[in-house]
Tab-separated table of C-alpha atoms in Angstrom:
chain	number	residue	atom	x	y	z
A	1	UNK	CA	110.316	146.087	235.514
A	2	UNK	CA	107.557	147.895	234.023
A	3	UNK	CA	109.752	150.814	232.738
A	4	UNK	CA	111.642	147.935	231.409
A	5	UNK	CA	108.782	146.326	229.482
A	6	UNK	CA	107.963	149.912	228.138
A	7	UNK	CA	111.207	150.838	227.083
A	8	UNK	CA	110.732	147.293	225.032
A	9	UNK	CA	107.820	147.045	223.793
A	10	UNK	CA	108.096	150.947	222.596
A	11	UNK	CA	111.680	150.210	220.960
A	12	UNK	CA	109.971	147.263	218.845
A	13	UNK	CA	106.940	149.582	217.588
A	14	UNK	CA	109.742	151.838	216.522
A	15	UNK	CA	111.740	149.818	214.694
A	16	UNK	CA	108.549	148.360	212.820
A	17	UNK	CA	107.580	151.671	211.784
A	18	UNK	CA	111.005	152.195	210.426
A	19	UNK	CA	111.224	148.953	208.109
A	20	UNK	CA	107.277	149.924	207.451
A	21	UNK	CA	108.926	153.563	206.327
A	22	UNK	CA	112.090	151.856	204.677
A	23	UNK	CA	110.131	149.897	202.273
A	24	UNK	CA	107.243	152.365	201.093
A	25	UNK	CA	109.583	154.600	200.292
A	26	UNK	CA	111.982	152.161	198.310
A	27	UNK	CA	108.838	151.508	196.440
A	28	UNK	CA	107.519	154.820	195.878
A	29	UNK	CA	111.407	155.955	194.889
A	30	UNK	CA	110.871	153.197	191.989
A	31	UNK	CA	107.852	154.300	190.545
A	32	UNK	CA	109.115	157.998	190.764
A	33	UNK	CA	112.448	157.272	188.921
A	34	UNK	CA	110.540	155.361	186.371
A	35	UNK	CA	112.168	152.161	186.789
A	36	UNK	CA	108.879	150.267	186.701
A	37	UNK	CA	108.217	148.723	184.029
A	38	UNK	CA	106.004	149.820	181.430
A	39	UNK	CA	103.452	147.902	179.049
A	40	UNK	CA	103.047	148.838	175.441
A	41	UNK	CA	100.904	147.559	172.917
A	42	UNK	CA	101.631	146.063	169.884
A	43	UNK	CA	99.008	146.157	166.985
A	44	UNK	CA	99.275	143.416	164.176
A	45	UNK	CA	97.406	141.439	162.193
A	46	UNK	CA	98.051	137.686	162.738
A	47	UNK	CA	97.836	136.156	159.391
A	48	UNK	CA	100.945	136.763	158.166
A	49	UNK	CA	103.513	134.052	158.963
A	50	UNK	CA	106.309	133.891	159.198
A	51	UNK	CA	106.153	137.505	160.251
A	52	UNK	CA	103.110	137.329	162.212
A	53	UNK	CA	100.557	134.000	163.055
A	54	UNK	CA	98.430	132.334	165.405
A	55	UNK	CA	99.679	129.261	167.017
A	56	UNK	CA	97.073	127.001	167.708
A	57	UNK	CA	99.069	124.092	168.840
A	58	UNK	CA	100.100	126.922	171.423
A	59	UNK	CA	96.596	128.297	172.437
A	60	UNK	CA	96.078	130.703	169.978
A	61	UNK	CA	99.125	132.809	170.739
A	62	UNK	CA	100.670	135.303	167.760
A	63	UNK	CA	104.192	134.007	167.077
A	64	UNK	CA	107.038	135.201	164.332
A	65	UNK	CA	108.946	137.142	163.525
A	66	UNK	CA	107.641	140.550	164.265
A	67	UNK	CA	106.565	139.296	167.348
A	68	UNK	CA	110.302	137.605	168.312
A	69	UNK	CA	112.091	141.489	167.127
A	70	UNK	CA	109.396	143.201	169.435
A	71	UNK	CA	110.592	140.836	172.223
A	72	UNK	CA	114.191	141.484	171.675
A	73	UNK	CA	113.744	145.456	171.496
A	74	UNK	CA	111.117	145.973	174.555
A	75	UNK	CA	113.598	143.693	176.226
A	76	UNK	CA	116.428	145.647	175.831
A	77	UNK	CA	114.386	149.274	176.679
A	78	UNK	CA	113.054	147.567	180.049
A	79	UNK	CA	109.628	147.545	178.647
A	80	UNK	CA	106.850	144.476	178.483
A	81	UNK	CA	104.719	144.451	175.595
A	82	UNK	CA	101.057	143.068	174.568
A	83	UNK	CA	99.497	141.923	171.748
A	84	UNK	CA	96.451	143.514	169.858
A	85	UNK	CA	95.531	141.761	166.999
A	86	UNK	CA	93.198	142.975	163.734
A	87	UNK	CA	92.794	143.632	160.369
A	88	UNK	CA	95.671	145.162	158.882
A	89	UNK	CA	93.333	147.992	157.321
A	90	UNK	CA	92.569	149.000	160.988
A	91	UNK	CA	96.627	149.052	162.143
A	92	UNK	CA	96.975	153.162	161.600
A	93	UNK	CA	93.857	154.651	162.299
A	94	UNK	CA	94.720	152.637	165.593
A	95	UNK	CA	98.131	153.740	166.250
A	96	UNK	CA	96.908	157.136	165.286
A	97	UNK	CA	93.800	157.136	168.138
A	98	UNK	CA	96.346	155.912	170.958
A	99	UNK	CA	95.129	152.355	171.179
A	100	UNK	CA	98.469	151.070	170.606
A	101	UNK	CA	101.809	152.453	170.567
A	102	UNK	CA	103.611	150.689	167.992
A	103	UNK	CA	102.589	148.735	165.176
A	104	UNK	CA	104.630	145.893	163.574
A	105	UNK	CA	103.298	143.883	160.840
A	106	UNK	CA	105.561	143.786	157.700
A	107	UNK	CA	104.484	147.110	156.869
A	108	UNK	CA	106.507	148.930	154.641
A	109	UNK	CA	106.991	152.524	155.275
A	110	UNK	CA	105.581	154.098	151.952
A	111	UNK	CA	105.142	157.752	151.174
A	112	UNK	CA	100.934	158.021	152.108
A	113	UNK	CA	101.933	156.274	155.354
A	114	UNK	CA	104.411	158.450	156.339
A	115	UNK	CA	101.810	161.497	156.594
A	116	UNK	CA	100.108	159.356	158.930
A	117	UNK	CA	102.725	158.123	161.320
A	118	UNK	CA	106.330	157.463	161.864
A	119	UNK	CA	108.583	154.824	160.964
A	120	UNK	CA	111.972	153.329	162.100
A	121	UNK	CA	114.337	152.140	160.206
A	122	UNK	CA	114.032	149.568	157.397
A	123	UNK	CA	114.466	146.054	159.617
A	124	UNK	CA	113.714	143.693	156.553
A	125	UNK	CA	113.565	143.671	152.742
A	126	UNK	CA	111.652	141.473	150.904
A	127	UNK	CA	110.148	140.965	146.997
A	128	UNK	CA	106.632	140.343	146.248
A	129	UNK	CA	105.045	137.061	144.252
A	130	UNK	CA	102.293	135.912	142.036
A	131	UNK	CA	100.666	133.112	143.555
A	132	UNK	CA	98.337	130.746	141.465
A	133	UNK	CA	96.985	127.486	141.494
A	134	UNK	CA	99.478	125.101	140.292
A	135	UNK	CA	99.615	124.470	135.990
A	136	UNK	CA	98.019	128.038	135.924
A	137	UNK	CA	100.276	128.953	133.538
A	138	UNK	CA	100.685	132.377	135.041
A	139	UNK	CA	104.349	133.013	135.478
A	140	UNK	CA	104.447	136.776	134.740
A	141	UNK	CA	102.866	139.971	134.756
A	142	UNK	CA	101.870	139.954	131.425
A	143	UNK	CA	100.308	136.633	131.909
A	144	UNK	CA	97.833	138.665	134.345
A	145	UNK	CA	95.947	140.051	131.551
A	146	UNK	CA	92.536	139.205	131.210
A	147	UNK	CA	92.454	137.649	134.888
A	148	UNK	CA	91.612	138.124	138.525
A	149	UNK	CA	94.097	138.706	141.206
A	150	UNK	CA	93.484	139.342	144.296
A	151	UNK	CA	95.591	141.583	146.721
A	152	UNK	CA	95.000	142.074	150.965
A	153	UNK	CA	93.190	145.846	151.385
A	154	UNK	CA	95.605	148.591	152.731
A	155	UNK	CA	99.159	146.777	151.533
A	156	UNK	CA	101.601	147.139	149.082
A	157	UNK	CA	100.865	144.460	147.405
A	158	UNK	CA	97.582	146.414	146.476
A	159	UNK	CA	99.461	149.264	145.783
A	160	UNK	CA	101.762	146.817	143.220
A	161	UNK	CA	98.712	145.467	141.793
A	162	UNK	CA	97.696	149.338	141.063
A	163	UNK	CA	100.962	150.160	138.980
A	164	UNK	CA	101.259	146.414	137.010
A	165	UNK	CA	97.047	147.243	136.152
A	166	UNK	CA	97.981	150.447	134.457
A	167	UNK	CA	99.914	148.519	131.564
A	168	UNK	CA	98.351	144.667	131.715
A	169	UNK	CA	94.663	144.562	131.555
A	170	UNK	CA	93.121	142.717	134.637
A	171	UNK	CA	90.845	142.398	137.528
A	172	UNK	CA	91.530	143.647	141.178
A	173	UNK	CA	90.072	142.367	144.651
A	174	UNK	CA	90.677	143.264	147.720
A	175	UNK	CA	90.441	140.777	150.648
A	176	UNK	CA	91.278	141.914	154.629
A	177	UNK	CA	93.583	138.867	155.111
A	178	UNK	CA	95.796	136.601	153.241
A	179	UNK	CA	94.101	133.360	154.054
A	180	UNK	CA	90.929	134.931	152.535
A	181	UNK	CA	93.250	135.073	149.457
A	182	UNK	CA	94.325	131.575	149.244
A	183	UNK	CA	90.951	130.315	149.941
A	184	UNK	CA	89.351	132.582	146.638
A	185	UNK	CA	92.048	131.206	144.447
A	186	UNK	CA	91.633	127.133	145.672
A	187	UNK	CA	87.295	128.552	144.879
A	188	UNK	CA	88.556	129.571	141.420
A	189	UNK	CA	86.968	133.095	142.033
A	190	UNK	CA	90.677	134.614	141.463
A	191	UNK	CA	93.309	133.394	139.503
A	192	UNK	CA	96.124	134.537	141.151
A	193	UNK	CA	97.104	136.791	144.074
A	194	UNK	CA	99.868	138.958	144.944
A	195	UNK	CA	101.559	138.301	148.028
A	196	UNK	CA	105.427	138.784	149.860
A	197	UNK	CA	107.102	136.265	148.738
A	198	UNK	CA	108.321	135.208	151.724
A	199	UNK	CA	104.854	135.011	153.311
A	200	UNK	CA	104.043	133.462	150.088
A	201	UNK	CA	106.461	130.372	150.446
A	202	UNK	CA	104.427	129.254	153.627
A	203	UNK	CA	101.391	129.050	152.006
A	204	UNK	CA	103.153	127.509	149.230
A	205	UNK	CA	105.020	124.465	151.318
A	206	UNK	CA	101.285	124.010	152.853
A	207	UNK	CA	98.958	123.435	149.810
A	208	UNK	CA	100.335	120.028	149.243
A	209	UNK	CA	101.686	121.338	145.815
A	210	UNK	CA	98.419	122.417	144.611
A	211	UNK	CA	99.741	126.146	144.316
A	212	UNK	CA	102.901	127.855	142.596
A	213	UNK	CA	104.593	131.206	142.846
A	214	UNK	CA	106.565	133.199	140.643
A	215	UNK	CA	108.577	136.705	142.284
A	216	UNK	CA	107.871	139.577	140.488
A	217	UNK	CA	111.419	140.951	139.146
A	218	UNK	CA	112.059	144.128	140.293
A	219	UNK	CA	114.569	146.962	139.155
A	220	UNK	CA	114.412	149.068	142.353
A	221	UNK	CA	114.887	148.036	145.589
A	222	UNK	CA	111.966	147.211	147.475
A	223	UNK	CA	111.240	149.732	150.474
A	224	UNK	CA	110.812	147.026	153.125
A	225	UNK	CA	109.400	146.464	156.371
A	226	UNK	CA	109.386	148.838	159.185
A	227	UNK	CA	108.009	149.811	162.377
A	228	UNK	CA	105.588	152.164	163.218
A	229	UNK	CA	104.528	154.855	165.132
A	230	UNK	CA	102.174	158.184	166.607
A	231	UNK	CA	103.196	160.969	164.790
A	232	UNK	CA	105.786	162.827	166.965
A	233	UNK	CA	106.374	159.328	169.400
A	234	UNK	CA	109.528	159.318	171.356
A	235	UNK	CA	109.704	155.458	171.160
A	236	UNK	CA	110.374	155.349	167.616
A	237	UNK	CA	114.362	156.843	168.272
A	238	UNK	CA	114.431	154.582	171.236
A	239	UNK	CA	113.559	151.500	169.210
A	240	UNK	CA	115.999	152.780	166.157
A	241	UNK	CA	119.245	152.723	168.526
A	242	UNK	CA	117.983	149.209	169.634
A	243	UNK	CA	117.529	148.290	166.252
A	244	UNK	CA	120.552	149.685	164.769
A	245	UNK	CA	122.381	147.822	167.329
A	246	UNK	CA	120.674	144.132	167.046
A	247	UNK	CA	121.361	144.648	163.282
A	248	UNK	CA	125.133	145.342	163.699
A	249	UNK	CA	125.527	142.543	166.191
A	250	UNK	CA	123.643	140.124	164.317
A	251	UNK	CA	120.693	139.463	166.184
A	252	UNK	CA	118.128	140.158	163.202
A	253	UNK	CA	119.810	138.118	161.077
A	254	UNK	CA	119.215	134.853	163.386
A	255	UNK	CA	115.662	135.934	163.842
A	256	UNK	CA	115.827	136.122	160.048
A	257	UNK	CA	117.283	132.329	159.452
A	258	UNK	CA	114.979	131.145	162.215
A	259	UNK	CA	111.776	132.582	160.397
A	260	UNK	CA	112.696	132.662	157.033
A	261	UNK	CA	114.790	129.388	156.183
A	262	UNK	CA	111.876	127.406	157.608
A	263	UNK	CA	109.936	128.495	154.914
């Protein structure tokens, strides 16, 4: 009987230590093959809706568009991503310490950029617009002359305001964030601003029709929005197939009409 009980009690220890066995090494096989999943970090800056905004009504989360593509493509890779939001000035010298491995903010992939970081392909395409109080009169570039427009530091839009100052006479300011902009032209400190026109058309159904916008007509296409990335980054070709393929299918183009028509 007590050989019995042995034999028992021995056989049970042994078969623990198997399933104990079985399972840290199903676990350890995971991590080693890389199927866990990874977290990446977004950098943004939130104050650019429909692309990119906070939510209050949601607890302060960063919804839009940018954020709904970033969803769809770390998704589809098997990764989860996170969030960092700042000043849009601060979005390469981030990406390029390692802080964050991608950025996406509506940032168009000019040349200066590129000898920063890396970009993916072109995801959305978009025209820019003069945004003034409403009566301004200011319909045109050449109805810029003589006034004050303001522009957010670090975009395009700056860059815009750069080339359209070197043939119309006028003032340029630099705010971090487009909100900043919109409040300085409600002040009367500027008298217009240059914005993305679709970013523009939110502000625009919001001010309870005390602004107006006018696109600036362009003769070249514009160079769009892209996504970056570290110099060198092997998530930039993974994200491109992704891309590539969500464009094809038409995937973009319902995050698109759900973003974009609302405005």
């Amino acid at each position: 009987m007590k050989k019995w009980l042995l034999l028992l009690v021995s056989s049970i220890l042994f078969i623990g230590l198997l399933s104990a066995c079985g399972t840290g090494g199903k676990e350890q096989g995971k991590e080693s093959s890389g199927e866990q999943e990874k977290v990446l970090k977004m950098g943004t800056s939130a104050d650019y809706a429909p692309f990119e905004y906070i939510d209050t009504a949601k607890g302060n989360e960063v919804i839009g568009f940018d954020v709904d593509l970033a969803k769809m493509i770390t998704k589809e890779l098997g990764y989860k991503f996170e969030i960092v939001d700042m000043d849009f000035t601060g979005l390469i010298p981030t990406l390029q310490s390692g802080k964050v491995d991608f950025v996406l903010a509506g940032m168009t992939p000019t040349e200066d950029r590129k000898k920063n970081v890396d970009f993916s392909d072109v995801y959305y395409v978009a025209r820019n617009m003069i945004v003034s109080k409403k009566g301004s009169g200011i319909k045109t570039v050449e109805d810029l002359k003589g006034k004050t427009v303001g522009v957010q530091t670090g975009s395009i839009q700056e860059g815009e305001a750069s080339k359209i100052a070197k043939t119309v006479s006028m003032k340029i300011e630099s705010r971090n964030r487009i909100p900043d902009l919109i409040q300085e032209i409600q002040a009367g400190r500027f008298d217009a601003a240059i914005i993305e026109d679709t970013v523009a058309k939110g502000y625009l159904k919001n001010s309870s029709g005390k602004l107006e916008g006018h696109t600036i007509p362009t003769s070249e296409q514009e160079a769009g929005s892209a996504i970056a990335f570290p110099k060198g980054s092997k998530l930039r070709d993974e994200f491109n197939k992704v891309l590539q393929e969500k464009m094809k299918n038409g995937e973009v183009d319902k995050l698109i009409k759900k973003w974009f028509d609302q405005q």
